């Protein structure tokens, strides 16, 4: 990562001390909450890099760190590794400014999502929306095919009986 330290006036801060740390956190796709049993246990954030550097005359500084996946998480779980870079810049007068940046890395290059109105009416057409984004939520163009299958309608709707509570209420 290449970043630039600037004063509130916008002027670059040269010769400033930069201390940084990088933390990796594992995130799983939202669909896993409903489709995977038992659910994935939470994974604690892990610091993967730390150090210090000095800004150049243009205020720029560089932070490098490995973006390796957590070896204990299987790729078929489709994890996304969120790296948070925390940087503290202390100028020659002793004033410190802090910032952080998040970067997401995963086994897939993009996220695809589809949606439709949750309430559908028989006599109105169904509108389906589809979108693709990078792991950092930036829109990405992608080509693909959407196939819709008609479900077989049952002859009648099967409903379970009402169960009563202890006070006799349904």
Short mmCIF file of N, CA, C and O in Angstrom, two decimals, residues 13 16 25 38 43 46 57-58 77-78 84 112-113:
data_model
loop_
_atom_site.label_atom_id
_atom_site.label_comp_id
_atom_site.label_asym_id
_atom_site.label_seq_id
_atom_site.Cartn_x
_atom_site.Cartn_y
_atom_site.Cartn_z
N UNK A 13 3.52 15.98 4.52
CA UNK A 13 4.32 15.97 5.74
C UNK A 13 5.53 15.08 5.48
O UNK A 13 5.40 13.86 5.37
N UNK A 16 8.19 12.44 8.65
CA UNK A 16 7.37 12.04 9.79
C UNK A 16 7.54 10.55 10.06
O UNK A 16 7.76 9.75 9.15
N UNK A 25 -8.93 -10.34 9.50
CA UNK A 25 -10.14 -10.90 10.06
C UNK A 25 -10.84 -11.72 8.98
O UNK A 25 -10.86 -11.32 7.81
N UNK A 38 -22.85 -27.63 11.09
CA UNK A 38 -22.97 -26.55 12.08
C UNK A 38 -22.36 -25.27 11.54
O UNK A 38 -21.50 -25.30 10.67
N UNK A 43 -13.91 -16.54 14.12
CA UNK A 43 -12.46 -16.56 14.05
C UNK A 43 -11.96 -15.22 14.58
O UNK A 43 -12.40 -14.17 14.12
N UNK A 46 -6.38 -11.45 13.75
CA UNK A 46 -4.98 -11.79 13.98
C UNK A 46 -4.09 -10.70 13.39
O UNK A 46 -4.25 -10.33 12.22
N UNK A 57 9.77 13.12 1.01
CA UNK A 57 9.58 14.57 0.87
C UNK A 57 8.21 14.93 0.35
O UNK A 57 7.71 16.03 0.61
N UNK A 58 7.59 14.01 -0.38
CA UNK A 58 6.23 14.26 -0.88
C UNK A 58 5.16 13.75 0.09
O UNK A 58 3.98 13.74 -0.23
N UNK A 77 -15.28 -22.90 1.89
CA UNK A 77 -16.19 -22.10 2.73
C UNK A 77 -16.33 -20.67 2.20
O UNK A 77 -17.04 -19.87 2.77
N UNK A 78 -15.61 -20.37 1.11
CA UNK A 78 -15.64 -19.06 0.45
C UNK A 78 -15.39 -17.90 1.41
O UNK A 78 -16.13 -16.92 1.43
N UNK A 84 -7.12 -4.92 7.80
CA UNK A 84 -7.24 -3.53 8.22
C UNK A 84 -5.84 -3.02 8.53
O UNK A 84 -5.12 -3.59 9.36
N UNK A 112 -21.60 -11.84 -6.63
CA UNK A 112 -22.80 -11.67 -7.44
C UNK A 112 -24.01 -11.74 -6.53
O UNK A 112 -24.04 -12.51 -5.58
N UNK A 113 -25.01 -10.90 -6.83
CA UNK A 113 -26.24 -10.95 -6.05
C UNK A 113 -27.43 -10.77 -6.97
O UNK A 113 -27.33 -10.12 -8.01
#
